[in-house]
Amino acid sequence: MFSRRNRRTRRPSSPALLAAWEALDAGDVPGALRQVRAAGEGPPLAEVALVVGRAAGAAGFTDLADASAALAAAPEDARALYDYGFACVERGVADLAIPPLREALHRSGGALPVLRELVSAYEDEGRHREAVAELVRHEDRLADWPDRYLLVFNAVLAGDLELARRRHALLSDPEDERWRPARERQNRMLARAADAGRAGPLDTADLRGWQYVMGGTVLGTLSPYGFDAGMNGRYAWLQDSPDLCLRGLLRLRTLLSATGVRPRSVSLLPDRDSRILGLAAAEVLDLPAQPFAPGRTDTVVVAYDLDGLAAHDGGPALIGELFERVPGQVLHAHACSWTDPPAVTPDSSALLHQSVVAPWGEQLRPGADGRLERGPADERPEAEIAAEVTGADPAAAADDGDGDGDGPADGDAGFTAFATAVAGTWLRGDRARVRSAGPVPGSRFA
């Protein structure tokens, strides 16, 4: 293993990594990692480990720094490759773990612990087809739990329902009780796929269908922008509007009616954004609004953005309370990030975004000189802003200039048909976080 002095003084010889090294000289750890990723899988793993190890040391990640040093010293050692890959996954850079774990799998003769860690890295990166291919390649040696379960799970997220159903039917019941919730979750996922498949094509453009299959979320609206740019119904950066908020609430009302769910109240979460939207929801649904209380049944809990709730005082505890389903409770989140999904998966969401600014937030507006500038947040009372939402024009959000004109129709009749088709499997099971974007591709913007 290299000494700390050698870690600092040895430099990579690969030209592709010199820019990363220079970024570290300037103290720019994120910039260095961007350069490593831009270099792809061409540079030798030992030299990549030099850069990653130095970056890890600067960030205080001694486990990854030590594993990087060990790999740089012995780049053909299966254990060093595995330990480095494992540390990369643990430190949130799973993309950097994949090449060394693939090599470790080869050099270890297909050791199952290495295979499982490689599959975990693929999952973190949303590379489910590659996870499936690797598991199928070693299928004759797999255990049902967790290996064949992981094969089914990744087949679903890759969009290969035929393979998932075949392998799921062969899975034995787990002897270890710890796997029973996973078995039940997978049963529900495939049941949702059957319902969604009757409502739509479940192809690589069926965003609403796959959101439902993966986590049980009914997606209210599809973005009319960027289909040719790979957004497929998702928003990238969005300045939200009262029109779009109202359209999402009307879709929620349609969903409740089509599925026969009859809430008796709207529960208001404590953050300002959620309270504004919750007051508007109470008006749209013609229900009384009450402060959120854990354990209240037959209620619609309304969040503007669950990430905003998590950042609120007491928000993490509330997120934990929302994870456990209460009879008759519906969790509606207006805006959900698809690149960094919320810790708890909602039952209903109006839209998917990468970045969003609430209608009453600090939105960009033309200044006196014509240049864009960030305006002040709307500080009016919550009830006054909520009234503006309920008085908005949902047709304006639906038309929205017809967007790019390349996306599928998102009319009320189609949404109602989808909601009716999934009524039997909606509001079942837990609200576990869904980290994957699933089979529908999406373009990410920095």
Short mmCIF file of C-alpha atoms in Angstrom, two decimals:
data_model
loop_
_atom_site.label_atom_id
_atom_site.label_comp_id
_atom_site.label_asym_id
_atom_site.label_seq_id
_atom_site.Cartn_x
_atom_site.Cartn_y
_atom_site.Cartn_z
CA MET A 1 0.00 0.00 0.00
CA PHE A 2 1.25 3.49 -0.80
CA SER A 3 2.25 5.81 1.97
CA ARG A 4 0.37 9.06 2.31
CA ARG A 5 3.40 10.84 0.90
CA ASN A 6 3.37 8.67 -2.23
CA ARG A 7 -0.33 9.23 -2.64
CA ARG A 8 0.36 12.94 -2.92
CA THR A 9 3.42 12.80 -5.17
CA ARG A 10 2.70 10.03 -7.70
CA ARG A 11 0.86 11.40 -10.73
CA PRO A 12 -1.14 9.62 -13.44
CA SER A 13 0.56 9.36 -16.80
CA SER A 14 -2.66 9.12 -18.79
CA PRO A 15 -3.31 12.44 -20.59
CA ALA A 16 -7.04 12.00 -20.01
CA LEU A 17 -6.50 12.12 -16.24
CA LEU A 18 -4.03 14.99 -16.07
CA ALA A 19 -6.86 17.53 -16.14
CA ALA A 20 -8.39 15.76 -13.16
CA TRP A 21 -5.07 15.91 -11.31
CA GLU A 22 -4.74 19.61 -12.06
CA ALA A 23 -8.26 20.19 -10.76
CA LEU A 24 -7.20 18.56 -7.50
CA ASP A 25 -4.13 20.82 -7.42
CA ALA A 26 -6.63 23.70 -7.47
CA GLY A 27 -8.74 22.12 -4.73
CA ASP A 28 -11.63 21.34 -7.08
CA VAL A 29 -12.73 17.82 -6.07
CA PRO A 30 -16.06 17.86 -7.99
CA GLY A 31 -14.26 19.14 -11.08
CA ALA A 32 -11.70 16.35 -10.79
CA LEU A 33 -14.43 13.71 -10.63
CA ARG A 34 -16.11 15.22 -13.67
CA GLN A 35 -12.83 14.88 -15.55
CA VAL A 36 -12.48 11.25 -14.43
CA ARG A 37 -15.96 10.49 -15.71
CA ALA A 38 -15.28 12.30 -18.98
CA ALA A 39 -12.23 10.08 -19.50
CA GLY A 40 -14.52 7.04 -19.66
CA GLU A 41 -13.11 3.54 -19.24
CA GLY A 42 -10.00 4.12 -21.31
CA PRO A 43 -7.40 5.00 -18.63
CA PRO A 44 -5.87 2.16 -16.58
CA LEU A 45 -7.75 1.45 -13.35
CA ALA A 46 -4.59 1.97 -11.30
CA GLU A 47 -4.31 5.54 -12.55
CA VAL A 48 -8.00 6.23 -12.06
CA ALA A 49 -7.56 4.98 -8.50
CA LEU A 50 -4.71 7.47 -7.97
CA VAL A 51 -7.02 10.37 -8.81
CA VAL A 52 -10.02 9.00 -6.94
CA GLY A 53 -7.87 8.25 -3.90
CA ARG A 54 -6.51 11.79 -3.79
CA ALA A 55 -10.02 13.20 -4.17
CA ALA A 56 -11.29 10.88 -1.43
CA GLY A 57 -8.50 11.98 0.90
CA ALA A 58 -9.39 15.63 0.31
CA ALA A 59 -13.02 14.84 1.15
CA GLY A 60 -12.12 12.91 4.30
CA PHE A 61 -13.24 9.53 2.92
CA THR A 62 -10.43 7.46 4.36
CA ASP A 63 -12.05 4.14 3.42
CA LEU A 64 -12.10 5.04 -0.26
CA ALA A 65 -8.66 6.64 -0.07
CA ASP A 66 -7.18 3.46 1.42
CA ALA A 67 -8.97 1.20 -1.07
CA SER A 68 -7.74 3.41 -3.94
CA ALA A 69 -4.16 3.15 -2.72
CA ALA A 70 -4.44 -0.63 -2.48
CA LEU A 71 -5.77 -0.87 -6.04
CA ALA A 72 -3.10 1.46 -7.41
CA ALA A 73 -0.50 -0.83 -5.83
CA ALA A 74 -2.06 -4.10 -7.05
CA PRO A 75 -4.40 -3.42 -10.00
CA GLU A 76 -4.71 -7.11 -10.90
CA ASP A 77 -5.69 -8.29 -7.43
CA ALA A 78 -9.36 -9.35 -7.26
CA ARG A 79 -9.69 -8.39 -3.60
CA ALA A 80 -8.25 -4.92 -4.19
CA LEU A 81 -10.58 -4.42 -7.16
CA TYR A 82 -13.58 -5.51 -5.11
CA ASP A 83 -12.73 -3.38 -2.06
CA TYR A 84 -12.25 -0.32 -4.24
CA GLY A 85 -15.52 -0.91 -6.08
CA PHE A 86 -17.36 -1.49 -2.81
CA ALA A 87 -15.99 1.77 -1.36
CA CYS A 88 -17.03 3.68 -4.49
CA VAL A 89 -20.61 2.39 -4.17
CA GLU A 90 -20.70 3.26 -0.48
CA ARG A 91 -19.46 6.79 -1.17
CA GLY A 92 -22.03 7.49 -3.87
CA VAL A 93 -19.85 7.18 -6.99
CA ALA A 94 -21.25 3.89 -8.25
CA ASP A 95 -20.37 4.76 -11.86
CA LEU A 96 -16.69 4.59 -10.90
CA ALA A 97 -17.25 1.22 -9.22
CA ILE A 98 -18.48 -0.60 -12.31
CA PRO A 99 -15.20 -1.13 -14.25
CA PRO A 100 -13.22 -2.45 -11.24
CA LEU A 101 -16.10 -4.68 -10.11
CA ARG A 102 -16.45 -6.14 -13.61
CA GLU A 103 -12.73 -6.90 -13.55
CA ALA A 104 -12.97 -8.33 -10.03
CA LEU A 105 -15.81 -10.60 -11.16
CA HIS A 106 -13.67 -11.90 -13.99
CA ARG A 107 -10.58 -12.43 -11.84
CA SER A 108 -12.55 -14.06 -9.01
CA GLY A 109 -14.12 -16.64 -11.31
CA GLY A 110 -17.60 -15.15 -10.93
CA ALA A 111 -17.74 -14.94 -7.12
CA LEU A 112 -21.33 -14.23 -6.08
CA PRO A 113 -20.48 -11.49 -3.54
CA VAL A 114 -18.67 -9.61 -6.31
CA LEU A 115 -21.57 -10.16 -8.70
CA ARG A 116 -24.04 -8.78 -6.15
CA GLU A 117 -21.95 -5.66 -5.60
CA LEU A 118 -21.66 -5.13 -9.35
CA VAL A 119 -25.44 -5.46 -9.69
CA SER A 120 -25.85 -2.93 -6.87
CA ALA A 121 -23.62 -0.48 -8.77
CA TYR A 122 -25.58 -1.01 -11.97
CA GLU A 123 -28.83 -0.41 -10.08
CA ASP A 124 -27.54 2.83 -8.57
CA GLU A 125 -26.72 4.05 -12.08
CA GLY A 126 -30.05 2.91 -13.58
CA ARG A 127 -28.23 0.45 -15.85
CA HIS A 128 -30.74 -2.33 -15.32
CA ARG A 129 -30.28 -4.07 -18.66
CA GLU A 130 -26.60 -4.59 -17.89
CA ALA A 131 -27.49 -5.92 -14.44
CA VAL A 132 -29.90 -8.40 -16.05
CA ALA A 133 -27.31 -9.49 -18.60
CA GLU A 134 -24.72 -10.12 -15.87
CA LEU A 135 -27.16 -12.08 -13.70
CA VAL A 136 -28.36 -14.20 -16.64
CA ARG A 137 -24.75 -14.93 -17.57
CA HIS A 138 -24.23 -16.51 -14.13
CA GLU A 139 -27.76 -17.84 -13.67
CA ASP A 140 -26.78 -21.50 -13.23
CA ARG A 141 -25.05 -20.60 -9.94
CA LEU A 142 -27.55 -18.09 -8.53
CA ALA A 143 -29.43 -18.49 -5.29
CA ASP A 144 -33.11 -17.58 -5.33
CA TRP A 145 -32.57 -15.00 -2.58
CA PRO A 146 -31.23 -12.52 -3.29
CA ASP A 147 -29.83 -13.30 -6.76
CA ARG A 148 -32.86 -14.45 -8.78
CA TYR A 149 -34.98 -11.90 -6.95
CA LEU A 150 -32.54 -9.24 -8.19
CA LEU A 151 -32.84 -10.66 -11.69
CA VAL A 152 -36.63 -10.18 -11.60
CA PHE A 153 -36.33 -6.72 -10.04
CA ASN A 154 -33.89 -5.47 -12.65
CA ALA A 155 -35.81 -7.08 -15.49
CA VAL A 156 -38.88 -5.07 -14.48
CA LEU A 157 -36.90 -1.83 -14.30
CA ALA A 158 -35.33 -2.62 -17.67
CA GLY A 159 -38.82 -2.99 -19.14
CA ASP A 160 -38.53 -6.73 -19.82
CA LEU A 161 -41.76 -7.90 -18.21
CA GLU A 162 -41.78 -11.21 -20.06
CA LEU A 163 -38.46 -12.24 -18.52
CA ALA A 164 -39.49 -10.85 -15.12
CA ARG A 165 -42.72 -12.85 -15.05
CA ARG A 166 -41.03 -16.09 -16.11
CA ARG A 167 -38.33 -15.85 -13.48
CA HIS A 168 -40.72 -14.60 -10.79
CA ALA A 169 -42.91 -17.67 -11.25
CA LEU A 170 -39.90 -19.90 -10.53
CA LEU A 171 -38.87 -18.11 -7.33
CA SER A 172 -39.25 -20.17 -4.18
CA ASP A 173 -40.71 -18.60 -1.06
CA PRO A 174 -37.86 -17.16 0.98
CA GLU A 175 -36.86 -19.14 4.05
CA ASP A 176 -35.34 -16.04 5.61
CA GLU A 177 -38.16 -13.85 6.93
CA ARG A 178 -36.17 -10.75 6.08
CA TRP A 179 -36.86 -11.34 2.38
CA ARG A 180 -40.63 -11.70 2.69
CA PRO A 181 -41.35 -7.94 2.38
CA ALA A 182 -39.26 -7.90 -0.80
CA ARG A 183 -41.23 -10.86 -2.16
CA GLU A 184 -44.52 -9.12 -1.41
CA ARG A 185 -43.26 -5.86 -2.92
CA GLN A 186 -42.34 -7.68 -6.11
CA ASN A 187 -45.75 -9.37 -6.22
CA ARG A 188 -47.40 -5.96 -6.04
CA MET A 189 -45.10 -4.50 -8.70
CA LEU A 190 -46.03 -7.22 -11.19
CA ALA A 191 -49.73 -6.87 -10.31
CA ARG A 192 -49.47 -3.15 -11.06
CA ALA A 193 -47.77 -4.00 -14.35
CA ALA A 194 -50.75 -6.14 -15.32
CA ASP A 195 -53.15 -3.25 -14.65
CA ALA A 196 -50.97 -0.62 -16.33
CA GLY A 197 -50.48 -2.91 -19.32
CA ARG A 198 -54.23 -2.95 -19.88
CA ALA A 199 -54.29 0.85 -19.76
CA GLY A 200 -51.35 1.60 -22.03
CA PRO A 201 -48.49 0.16 -24.08
CA LEU A 202 -45.86 0.02 -21.30
CA ASP A 203 -43.24 0.82 -23.91
CA THR A 204 -40.21 3.06 -23.52
CA ALA A 205 -42.38 6.18 -23.94
CA ASP A 206 -45.14 5.23 -21.47
CA LEU A 207 -44.01 7.39 -18.56
CA ARG A 208 -47.31 7.28 -16.69
CA GLY A 209 -47.52 3.51 -16.94
CA TRP A 210 -44.00 2.85 -15.71
CA GLN A 211 -44.25 5.35 -12.84
CA TYR A 212 -47.20 3.32 -11.64
CA VAL A 213 -45.48 -0.03 -12.08
CA MET A 214 -42.35 1.01 -10.22
CA GLY A 215 -43.82 2.69 -7.16
CA GLY A 216 -47.59 2.89 -7.38
CA THR A 217 -47.59 6.60 -8.21
CA VAL A 218 -50.28 7.81 -10.59
CA LEU A 219 -48.71 10.63 -12.61
CA GLY A 220 -51.23 13.39 -13.24
CA THR A 221 -49.73 15.32 -16.14
CA LEU A 222 -47.11 14.93 -18.84
CA SER A 223 -44.79 17.73 -19.88
CA PRO A 224 -45.47 18.84 -23.47
CA TYR A 225 -41.84 19.85 -23.93
CA GLY A 226 -38.70 18.04 -24.92
CA PHE A 227 -39.93 14.71 -26.23
CA ASP A 228 -37.41 14.86 -29.07
CA ALA A 229 -34.75 15.84 -26.51
CA GLY A 230 -35.46 12.68 -24.52
CA MET A 231 -37.61 14.06 -21.70
CA ASN A 232 -40.59 11.78 -22.49
CA GLY A 233 -43.12 13.65 -20.37
CA ARG A 234 -40.75 14.97 -17.70
CA TYR A 235 -39.83 18.59 -17.08
CA ALA A 236 -36.21 19.68 -16.83
CA TRP A 237 -36.13 23.16 -15.23
CA LEU A 238 -39.65 24.40 -14.50
CA GLN A 239 -41.04 27.72 -13.33
CA ASP A 240 -44.37 26.46 -12.07
CA SER A 241 -47.67 28.31 -12.49
CA PRO A 242 -51.06 28.49 -10.74
CA ASP A 243 -52.59 27.02 -13.91
CA LEU A 244 -50.41 23.92 -13.68
CA CYS A 245 -51.07 23.57 -9.94
CA LEU A 246 -54.80 23.64 -10.56
CA ARG A 247 -54.53 21.14 -13.40
CA GLY A 248 -52.69 18.75 -11.08
CA LEU A 249 -55.40 19.10 -8.42
CA LEU A 250 -58.15 18.47 -10.95
CA ARG A 251 -56.34 15.32 -12.06
CA LEU A 252 -56.18 14.28 -8.40
CA ARG A 253 -59.93 14.79 -8.13
CA THR A 254 -60.47 12.65 -11.22
CA LEU A 255 -58.21 9.94 -9.79
CA LEU A 256 -60.13 9.80 -6.52
CA SER A 257 -63.44 9.60 -8.34
CA ALA A 258 -62.33 6.94 -10.83
CA THR A 259 -60.89 4.69 -8.12
CA GLY A 260 -63.79 5.11 -5.71
CA VAL A 261 -61.65 6.63 -2.96
CA ARG A 262 -63.69 8.93 -0.73
CA PRO A 263 -61.50 11.02 1.61
CA ARG A 264 -63.14 13.08 4.34
CA SER A 265 -60.49 15.77 4.73
CA VAL A 266 -57.35 17.37 3.35
CA SER A 267 -54.34 17.23 5.68
CA LEU A 268 -52.08 20.29 5.62
CA LEU A 269 -48.34 19.74 5.99
CA PRO A 270 -46.40 22.47 7.85
CA ASP A 271 -44.18 23.94 5.11
CA ARG A 272 -45.51 27.04 3.38
CA ASP A 273 -45.53 25.60 -0.14
CA SER A 274 -47.55 22.58 0.97
CA ARG A 275 -49.97 24.65 3.02
CA ILE A 276 -50.76 26.88 0.03
CA LEU A 277 -51.38 23.90 -2.24
CA GLY A 278 -53.28 22.05 0.50
CA LEU A 279 -55.69 24.95 0.98
CA ALA A 280 -56.28 25.00 -2.77
CA ALA A 281 -56.82 21.23 -2.76
CA ALA A 282 -59.43 21.51 -0.02
CA GLU A 283 -61.38 23.96 -2.19
CA VAL A 284 -61.06 21.82 -5.34
CA LEU A 285 -62.05 18.61 -3.53
CA ASP A 286 -64.72 20.35 -1.43
CA LEU A 287 -63.27 18.98 1.81
CA PRO A 288 -62.32 20.52 5.14
CA ALA A 289 -58.65 21.30 5.67
CA GLN A 290 -56.93 20.22 8.89
CA PRO A 291 -53.33 20.27 10.09
CA PHE A 292 -51.63 16.94 9.41
CA ALA A 293 -51.92 14.41 12.21
CA PRO A 294 -50.23 10.98 12.08
CA GLY A 295 -52.74 8.17 11.98
CA ARG A 296 -55.64 10.15 10.56
CA THR A 297 -57.58 7.91 8.17
CA ASP A 298 -59.49 8.75 5.00
CA THR A 299 -57.58 11.92 4.20
CA VAL A 300 -55.57 13.42 1.37
CA VAL A 301 -52.15 14.60 2.53
CA VAL A 302 -50.99 17.32 0.14
CA ALA A 303 -47.35 18.25 -0.40
CA TYR A 304 -46.10 20.73 -2.96
CA ASP A 305 -42.67 19.07 -3.09
CA LEU A 306 -41.65 16.34 -0.63
CA ASP A 307 -38.04 17.52 -0.76
CA GLY A 308 -39.23 20.92 0.49
CA LEU A 309 -41.05 19.19 3.33
CA ALA A 310 -37.91 17.22 4.23
CA ALA A 311 -35.99 20.50 4.57
CA HIS A 312 -38.59 21.97 6.94
CA ASP A 313 -38.15 21.82 10.71
CA GLY A 314 -39.43 18.42 11.77
CA GLY A 315 -39.65 17.37 8.13
CA PRO A 316 -37.57 14.17 8.38
CA ALA A 317 -39.84 12.89 11.15
CA LEU A 318 -42.91 13.68 9.04
CA ILE A 319 -41.40 11.84 6.08
CA GLY A 320 -41.01 8.80 8.33
CA GLU A 321 -44.65 9.03 9.39
CA LEU A 322 -45.79 9.24 5.77
CA PHE A 323 -43.85 6.11 4.85
CA GLU A 324 -46.27 3.94 6.82
CA ARG A 325 -49.60 3.76 5.02
CA VAL A 326 -52.74 4.64 7.03
CA PRO A 327 -56.10 3.21 5.85
CA GLY A 328 -57.74 5.54 3.36
CA GLN A 329 -54.82 7.97 3.36
CA VAL A 330 -53.67 9.33 -0.01
CA LEU A 331 -50.33 11.13 -0.33
CA HIS A 332 -50.33 13.64 -3.18
CA ALA A 333 -47.13 15.48 -4.11
CA HIS A 334 -47.50 18.12 -6.80
CA ALA A 335 -43.87 18.15 -7.97
CA CYS A 336 -41.48 15.19 -7.74
CA SER A 337 -37.85 15.10 -8.78
CA TRP A 338 -37.12 12.21 -11.13
CA THR A 339 -33.34 12.63 -10.96
CA ASP A 340 -33.27 12.54 -7.14
CA PRO A 341 -36.57 10.92 -6.07
CA PRO A 342 -38.04 11.79 -2.67
CA ALA A 343 -37.44 9.55 0.31
CA VAL A 344 -41.08 8.51 0.36
CA THR A 345 -42.98 7.68 -2.84
CA PRO A 346 -46.33 9.47 -3.20
CA ASP A 347 -49.55 7.81 -4.34
CA SER A 348 -50.24 10.67 -6.74
CA SER A 349 -47.98 13.27 -8.33
CA ALA A 350 -48.91 16.04 -10.73
CA LEU A 351 -45.56 16.25 -12.54
CA LEU A 352 -41.94 15.10 -12.68
CA HIS A 353 -39.09 17.60 -12.83
CA GLN A 354 -35.36 17.97 -12.39
CA SER A 355 -35.61 21.46 -10.88
CA VAL A 356 -38.72 23.45 -9.98
CA VAL A 357 -39.59 26.91 -8.65
CA ALA A 358 -43.03 27.28 -7.06
CA PRO A 359 -45.39 29.86 -8.60
CA TRP A 360 -45.04 31.99 -5.48
CA GLY A 361 -41.27 31.46 -5.22
CA GLU A 362 -38.34 33.56 -6.44
CA GLN A 363 -39.00 33.15 -10.14
CA LEU A 364 -36.93 34.61 -12.97
CA ARG A 365 -38.54 37.63 -14.66
CA PRO A 366 -37.46 40.21 -17.24
CA GLY A 367 -35.90 43.22 -15.57
CA ALA A 368 -36.15 46.86 -16.62
CA ASP A 369 -33.23 46.36 -19.01
CA GLY A 370 -34.80 43.24 -20.54
CA ARG A 371 -32.39 40.84 -18.88
CA LEU A 372 -33.66 38.04 -16.64
CA GLU A 373 -33.40 38.60 -12.92
CA ARG A 374 -34.69 36.71 -9.91
CA GLY A 375 -37.74 38.38 -8.45
CA PRO A 376 -38.84 38.33 -4.81
CA ALA A 377 -41.01 35.57 -3.41
CA ASP A 378 -44.72 36.23 -3.05
CA GLU A 379 -45.24 36.99 0.63
CA ARG A 380 -49.01 37.31 0.54
CA PRO A 381 -51.06 35.24 3.01
CA GLU A 382 -51.31 31.56 2.14
CA ALA A 383 -55.09 31.63 1.69
CA GLU A 384 -54.85 34.50 -0.79
CA ILE A 385 -52.31 32.66 -2.95
CA ALA A 386 -54.39 29.46 -2.71
CA ALA A 387 -57.40 31.38 -4.02
CA GLU A 388 -55.30 32.44 -7.00
CA VAL A 389 -54.58 28.75 -7.69
CA THR A 390 -58.25 27.74 -7.54
CA GLY A 391 -59.16 30.68 -9.79
CA ALA A 392 -56.55 29.78 -12.42
CA ASP A 393 -57.20 28.38 -15.87
CA PRO A 394 -56.29 24.67 -16.08
CA ALA A 395 -56.89 24.72 -19.83
CA ALA A 396 -54.01 27.17 -20.19
CA ALA A 397 -51.68 24.65 -18.56
CA ALA A 398 -53.10 21.82 -20.66
CA ASP A 399 -52.68 23.71 -23.92
CA ASP A 400 -49.45 25.50 -23.01
CA GLY A 401 -49.00 26.44 -26.64
CA ASP A 402 -49.17 22.69 -27.40
CA GLY A 403 -45.55 22.46 -26.23
CA ASP A 404 -43.22 21.09 -28.85
CA GLY A 405 -46.07 19.29 -30.57
CA ASP A 406 -44.16 15.99 -30.44
CA GLY A 407 -45.57 14.41 -27.31
CA PRO A 408 -48.56 12.10 -26.93
CA ALA A 409 -52.00 13.44 -26.13
CA ASP A 410 -52.63 13.94 -22.41
CA GLY A 411 -56.37 14.47 -22.38
CA ASP A 412 -58.76 13.99 -19.51
CA ALA A 413 -60.41 10.94 -21.08
CA GLY A 414 -57.13 9.07 -21.36
CA PHE A 415 -56.18 9.90 -17.79
CA THR A 416 -59.58 8.78 -16.50
CA ALA A 417 -59.25 5.50 -18.37
CA PHE A 418 -55.84 4.90 -16.81
CA ALA A 419 -57.10 5.71 -13.29
CA THR A 420 -60.04 3.36 -13.74
CA ALA A 421 -57.80 0.55 -14.98
CA VAL A 422 -55.48 0.69 -11.94
CA ALA A 423 -58.17 1.08 -9.28
CA GLY A 424 -57.71 -2.48 -8.03
CA THR A 425 -53.99 -2.15 -7.29
CA TRP A 426 -53.69 1.51 -6.27
CA LEU A 427 -52.95 2.37 -2.61
CA ARG A 428 -51.39 -1.01 -1.82
CA GLY A 429 -48.22 -1.70 0.08
CA ASP A 430 -45.53 0.62 1.36
CA ARG A 431 -44.19 3.87 -0.05
CA ALA A 432 -40.58 2.79 -0.41
CA ARG A 433 -38.32 5.15 -2.32
CA VAL A 434 -37.92 4.36 -6.02
CA ARG A 435 -34.42 5.41 -7.03
CA SER A 436 -34.63 4.34 -10.66
CA ALA A 437 -36.00 6.27 -13.63
CA GLY A 438 -37.07 2.91 -15.04
CA PRO A 439 -37.31 1.91 -18.70
CA VAL A 440 -38.36 5.35 -19.98
CA PRO A 441 -35.17 7.26 -20.88
CA GLY A 442 -34.67 10.81 -19.71
CA SER A 443 -32.15 13.52 -20.52
CA ARG A 444 -30.50 14.99 -17.45
CA PHE A 445 -29.34 18.59 -17.37
CA ALA A 446 -26.65 19.96 -15.05
#
